[in-house]
mmCIF file of C-alpha atoms in Angstrom:
data_model
loop_
_atom_site.group_PDB
_atom_site.id
_atom_site.type_symbol
_atom_site.label_atom_id
_atom_site.label_comp_id
_atom_site.label_asym_id
_atom_site.label_seq_id
_atom_site.Cartn_x
_atom_site.Cartn_y
_atom_site.Cartn_z
ATOM 1 C CA MET A 29 17.099 -76.583 -32.675
ATOM 2 C CA LYS A 30 15.988 -73.167 -33.984
ATOM 3 C CA GLU A 31 14.513 -71.950 -30.313
ATOM 4 C CA ALA A 32 10.770 -69.620 -30.703
ATOM 5 C CA LYS A 33 12.163 -66.731 -29.749
ATOM 6 C CA PRO A 34 9.367 -63.635 -28.465
ATOM 7 C CA LEU A 35 8.181 -61.920 -31.253
ATOM 8 C CA ALA A 36 6.634 -58.225 -31.643
ATOM 9 C CA PRO A 37 3.235 -57.698 -31.644
ATOM 10 C CA ALA A 38 2.171 -57.208 -35.271
ATOM 11 C CA TRP A 39 -1.455 -55.369 -36.479
ATOM 12 C CA ILE A 40 -2.145 -56.241 -39.763
ATOM 13 C CA GLY A 41 -4.891 -54.298 -42.236
ATOM 14 C CA GLU A 42 -6.229 -55.090 -44.992
ATOM 15 C CA PHE A 43 -9.593 -56.155 -46.195
ATOM 16 C CA ASP A 44 -11.431 -53.019 -44.381
ATOM 17 C CA LEU A 45 -9.821 -55.167 -40.946
ATOM 18 C CA LEU A 46 -7.371 -54.022 -38.391
ATOM 19 C CA LEU A 47 -5.929 -57.706 -37.505
ATOM 20 C CA ARG A 48 -4.556 -55.662 -33.554
ATOM 21 C CA PRO A 49 -3.409 -57.447 -30.402
ATOM 22 C CA TRP A 50 -5.928 -58.124 -27.490
ATOM 23 C CA GLU A 51 -6.071 -55.762 -24.739
ATOM 24 C CA ASP A 52 -7.406 -55.829 -21.166
ATOM 25 C CA GLY A 53 -10.083 -53.646 -22.317
ATOM 26 C CA ASP A 54 -11.549 -56.418 -25.087
ATOM 27 C CA LEU A 55 -12.712 -58.752 -21.613
ATOM 28 C CA ASP A 56 -16.029 -58.347 -23.068
ATOM 29 C CA ALA A 57 -15.750 -59.273 -26.281
ATOM 30 C CA VAL A 58 -14.132 -62.160 -24.866
ATOM 31 C CA LEU A 59 -16.337 -62.923 -22.803
ATOM 32 C CA ARG A 60 -19.679 -63.481 -25.329
ATOM 33 C CA GLY A 61 -17.887 -64.907 -27.725
ATOM 34 C CA ILE A 62 -16.315 -67.748 -25.438
ATOM 35 C CA SER A 63 -19.745 -67.974 -23.897
ATOM 36 C CA ASP A 64 -21.992 -68.367 -27.240
ATOM 37 C CA PRO A 65 -23.934 -72.176 -27.946
ATOM 38 C CA GLU A 66 -22.065 -72.777 -31.143
ATOM 39 C CA PHE A 67 -18.290 -71.724 -30.893
ATOM 40 C CA ARG A 68 -18.371 -74.216 -27.628
ATOM 41 C CA ARG A 69 -20.353 -76.765 -29.078
ATOM 42 C CA TRP A 70 -17.094 -76.652 -31.051
ATOM 43 C CA ASN A 71 -14.559 -75.976 -29.451
ATOM 44 C CA ALA A 72 -15.636 -76.498 -25.750
ATOM 45 C CA VAL A 73 -12.680 -78.476 -24.486
ATOM 46 C CA THR A 74 -10.695 -76.446 -25.886
ATOM 47 C CA VAL A 75 -10.633 -73.223 -24.112
ATOM 48 C CA PRO A 76 -11.093 -71.412 -20.796
ATOM 49 C CA PRO A 77 -14.669 -71.815 -19.050
ATOM 50 C CA PRO A 78 -17.281 -69.574 -20.149
ATOM 51 C CA ASP A 79 -17.135 -67.007 -17.832
ATOM 52 C CA GLU A 80 -14.658 -63.815 -16.378
ATOM 53 C CA GLU A 81 -12.346 -65.890 -15.069
ATOM 54 C CA GLY A 82 -12.020 -67.279 -18.084
ATOM 55 C CA ALA A 83 -12.043 -63.878 -20.573
ATOM 56 C CA ARG A 84 -9.287 -63.279 -18.378
ATOM 57 C CA THR A 85 -7.772 -66.302 -18.760
ATOM 58 C CA PHE A 86 -8.385 -65.984 -22.768
ATOM 59 C CA LEU A 87 -6.382 -62.808 -22.613
ATOM 60 C CA GLU A 88 -3.407 -63.945 -20.377
ATOM 61 C CA ARG A 89 -2.555 -67.150 -22.456
ATOM 62 C CA ARG A 90 -2.985 -64.975 -25.801
ATOM 63 C CA ALA A 91 -0.122 -62.460 -24.979
ATOM 64 C CA ALA A 92 1.858 -65.429 -22.746
ATOM 65 C CA GLY A 93 1.953 -66.780 -26.941
ATOM 66 C CA TRP A 94 3.487 -64.004 -27.272
ATOM 67 C CA GLU A 95 6.160 -63.486 -25.496
ATOM 68 C CA GLN A 96 7.079 -66.978 -25.672
ATOM 69 C CA GLY A 97 6.610 -67.182 -29.717
ATOM 70 C CA ASP A 98 5.258 -70.423 -30.526
ATOM 71 C CA SER A 99 1.993 -68.575 -30.626
ATOM 72 C CA VAL A 100 0.372 -65.417 -32.302
ATOM 73 C CA ALA A 101 -3.843 -63.882 -31.675
ATOM 74 C CA PHE A 102 -5.269 -61.306 -33.189
ATOM 75 C CA ALA A 103 -8.939 -59.354 -31.819
ATOM 76 C CA VAL A 104 -10.387 -59.135 -34.789
ATOM 77 C CA THR A 105 -12.304 -55.098 -36.245
ATOM 78 C CA ALA A 106 -14.219 -54.017 -38.356
ATOM 79 C CA GLN A 107 -14.379 -50.135 -39.998
ATOM 80 C CA ALA A 108 -18.482 -51.246 -41.067
ATOM 81 C CA GLU A 109 -19.002 -51.951 -37.779
ATOM 82 C CA GLY A 110 -17.624 -49.181 -36.285
ATOM 83 C CA PRO A 111 -14.893 -47.248 -34.673
ATOM 84 C CA ASP A 112 -12.316 -51.110 -32.435
ATOM 85 C CA VAL A 113 -15.043 -52.417 -32.407
ATOM 86 C CA VAL A 114 -14.178 -56.839 -31.947
ATOM 87 C CA VAL A 115 -16.019 -58.949 -35.133
ATOM 88 C CA GLY A 116 -14.070 -61.783 -33.204
ATOM 89 C CA SER A 117 -10.469 -63.359 -33.100
ATOM 90 C CA VAL A 118 -8.191 -65.181 -35.268
ATOM 91 C CA GLY A 119 -4.692 -66.506 -34.900
ATOM 92 C CA LEU A 120 -1.591 -69.243 -35.051
ATOM 93 C CA ALA A 121 -1.366 -71.464 -32.813
ATOM 94 C CA MET A 122 2.461 -75.235 -32.546
ATOM 95 C CA ILE A 123 4.623 -71.818 -34.274
ATOM 96 C CA ASP A 124 6.983 -74.601 -35.558
ATOM 97 C CA HIS A 125 9.981 -72.595 -36.271
ATOM 98 C CA VAL A 126 12.194 -75.311 -37.673
ATOM 99 C CA GLN A 127 9.224 -76.747 -39.226
ATOM 100 C CA ARG A 128 7.801 -73.352 -41.000
ATOM 101 C CA SER A 129 4.153 -74.631 -40.159
ATOM 102 C CA ALA A 130 1.048 -73.222 -37.423
ATOM 103 C CA ARG A 131 -1.900 -73.969 -36.801
ATOM 104 C CA VAL A 132 -4.501 -71.309 -37.354
ATOM 105 C CA SER A 133 -7.245 -70.285 -35.950
ATOM 106 C CA TYR A 134 -10.770 -68.389 -35.878
ATOM 107 C CA TRP A 135 -13.952 -67.251 -34.865
ATOM 108 C CA ILE A 136 -16.531 -64.582 -35.293
ATOM 109 C CA LEU A 137 -19.313 -63.114 -32.297
ATOM 110 C CA PRO A 138 -22.823 -64.766 -33.213
ATOM 111 C CA GLU A 139 -23.946 -60.769 -34.041
ATOM 112 C CA PHE A 140 -21.482 -60.680 -36.669
ATOM 113 C CA ARG A 141 -21.473 -63.745 -38.848
ATOM 114 C CA GLY A 142 -22.416 -63.965 -42.850
ATOM 115 C CA ARG A 143 -20.321 -61.157 -43.023
ATOM 116 C CA GLY A 144 -17.640 -62.583 -44.947
ATOM 117 C CA TYR A 145 -15.471 -61.174 -42.372
ATOM 118 C CA ALA A 146 -13.470 -64.744 -40.869
ATOM 119 C CA SER A 147 -12.387 -65.861 -44.638
ATOM 120 C CA ARG A 148 -11.575 -62.269 -44.814
ATOM 121 C CA ALA A 149 -9.174 -61.915 -41.547
ATOM 122 C CA LEU A 150 -8.464 -65.618 -42.110
ATOM 123 C CA GLU A 151 -7.002 -64.304 -45.220
ATOM 124 C CA ALA A 152 -5.000 -61.004 -44.033
ATOM 125 C CA LEU A 153 -3.305 -63.536 -41.101
ATOM 126 C CA THR A 154 -2.326 -66.178 -44.300
ATOM 127 C CA ARG A 155 0.242 -63.501 -46.056
ATOM 128 C CA TRP A 156 0.940 -61.660 -43.237
ATOM 129 C CA ALA A 157 3.004 -65.570 -41.598
ATOM 130 C CA PHE A 158 3.845 -66.093 -44.988
ATOM 131 C CA HIS A 159 5.418 -63.155 -46.088
ATOM 132 C CA GLU A 160 6.341 -60.935 -42.678
ATOM 133 C CA GLU A 161 8.227 -61.924 -39.773
ATOM 134 C CA LEU A 162 6.732 -65.346 -39.875
ATOM 135 C CA ARG A 163 7.992 -66.206 -43.263
ATOM 136 C CA LEU A 164 5.749 -69.793 -42.752
ATOM 137 C CA HIS A 165 5.968 -71.839 -45.614
ATOM 138 C CA ARG A 166 2.874 -74.593 -43.873
ATOM 139 C CA LEU A 167 -0.477 -73.486 -42.156
ATOM 140 C CA GLU A 168 -3.466 -76.232 -40.959
ATOM 141 C CA LEU A 169 -6.463 -76.285 -40.573
ATOM 142 C CA GLY A 170 -8.403 -78.137 -38.655
ATOM 143 C CA HIS A 171 -12.176 -78.627 -37.667
ATOM 144 C CA ALA A 172 -14.395 -81.006 -36.434
ATOM 145 C CA LEU A 173 -16.613 -82.735 -39.383
ATOM 146 C CA GLY A 174 -19.994 -81.347 -39.080
ATOM 147 C CA HIS A 175 -18.550 -77.342 -38.725
ATOM 148 C CA ASP A 176 -19.836 -76.631 -42.343
ATOM 149 C CA ALA A 177 -19.582 -73.477 -41.854
ATOM 150 C CA SER A 178 -15.841 -72.997 -40.633
ATOM 151 C CA CYS A 179 -15.239 -75.687 -43.809
ATOM 152 C CA ARG A 180 -16.580 -72.998 -45.841
ATOM 153 C CA VAL A 181 -14.411 -70.860 -44.927
ATOM 154 C CA ALA A 182 -10.927 -73.595 -45.487
ATOM 155 C CA GLU A 183 -12.700 -73.074 -49.476
ATOM 156 C CA ARG A 184 -12.808 -69.684 -49.786
ATOM 157 C CA CYS A 185 -9.494 -68.935 -48.091
ATOM 158 C CA ALA A 186 -7.888 -72.093 -50.633
ATOM 159 C CA TYR A 187 -6.718 -73.933 -47.657
ATOM 160 C CA GLY A 188 -7.521 -76.947 -49.593
ATOM 161 C CA LEU A 189 -8.712 -80.713 -48.180
ATOM 162 C CA GLU A 190 -5.443 -83.508 -47.356
ATOM 163 C CA GLY A 191 -8.134 -85.316 -45.344
ATOM 164 C CA THR A 192 -10.104 -86.456 -42.651
ATOM 165 C CA LEU A 193 -7.705 -88.030 -39.303
ATOM 166 C CA ARG A 194 -9.241 -90.084 -36.562
ATOM 167 C CA GLY A 195 -10.613 -89.474 -33.631
ATOM 168 C CA ALA A 196 -8.098 -86.343 -33.992
ATOM 169 C CA MET A 197 -10.480 -83.629 -31.148
ATOM 170 C CA PRO A 198 -12.098 -83.854 -27.841
ATOM 171 C CA GLY A 199 -15.595 -83.722 -28.699
ATOM 172 C CA SER A 200 -18.187 -81.132 -26.825
ATOM 173 C CA ASP A 201 -19.456 -84.832 -25.706
ATOM 174 C CA GLY A 202 -17.672 -86.338 -24.232
ATOM 175 C CA GLY A 203 -16.329 -88.556 -26.974
ATOM 176 C CA MET A 204 -13.061 -87.779 -29.610
ATOM 177 C CA TRP A 205 -14.297 -86.743 -32.968
ATOM 178 C CA ASP A 206 -13.156 -87.237 -36.604
ATOM 179 C CA ILE A 207 -12.047 -83.674 -37.827
ATOM 180 C CA HIS A 208 -11.274 -82.644 -41.838
ATOM 181 C CA LEU A 209 -7.952 -81.256 -42.159
ATOM 182 C CA HIS A 210 -7.107 -78.770 -44.282
ATOM 183 C CA ALA A 211 -4.280 -77.265 -45.363
ATOM 184 C CA ARG A 212 -2.212 -74.236 -47.272
ATOM 185 C CA ILE A 213 1.041 -73.293 -48.556
ATOM 186 C CA ALA A 214 2.827 -70.709 -49.293
ATOM 187 C CA THR A 215 3.679 -71.734 -53.254
ATOM 188 C CA ASP A 216 -0.623 -71.863 -53.834
ATOM 189 C CA PRO A 217 -2.860 -69.254 -55.177
ATOM 190 C CA GLU A 218 -4.224 -67.127 -53.625
ATOM 191 C CA PRO A 219 -7.891 -66.470 -53.241
ATOM 192 C CA GLY A 220 -10.096 -63.590 -54.842
ATOM 193 C CA LEU A 221 -10.905 -62.184 -52.096
ATOM 194 C CA ARG A 222 -12.800 -58.696 -52.374
ATOM 195 C CA ALA A 223 -12.332 -55.833 -49.766
ATOM 196 C CA ARG A 224 -16.046 -55.877 -48.195
ATOM 197 C CA ALA A 225 -18.727 -58.529 -48.282
ATOM 198 C CA ALA A 226 -21.397 -58.347 -48.596
ATOM 199 C CA ARG A 227 -24.338 -58.333 -46.191
#
């Protein structure tokens, strides 16, 4: 069986964005991201606590993912917002080098939503995952039913809806939520995203 090997941290420049590995200096952006009520509404069970220790844990786990070769995570920065301003996060988890698959995730800080950053960051990551070192074949995207914004991002990036998984995600209300499963494979057509979203 093919085992995961350490992955060299990568920098991805596309769509007027730079996706780069998370750094210690990004602690404040992480803390704001994981503390955002809307983010926690959909992800409360799967992220660290919304405090400084939780933010440090977030950064440590992202660094460990590169070292273990089973996940990769990027801070998303946007030229339009200024030099090295972090607008959000995008990454791959559950990387399976045998099945050539992974699960995508993303979030955008509240003040930067509605500018197309999630879609462009996801598309940049998708192309990198299919064509660079990883050469994956299938990427999956799961979101809770009712999370319409995430569903729109999936659709814009040509992640087709494959069905509903019942009781597949721990919810912030203590129950088990149904999720929409979207996926894209390397041979699917790429969407025609523009470099800069309208503001």
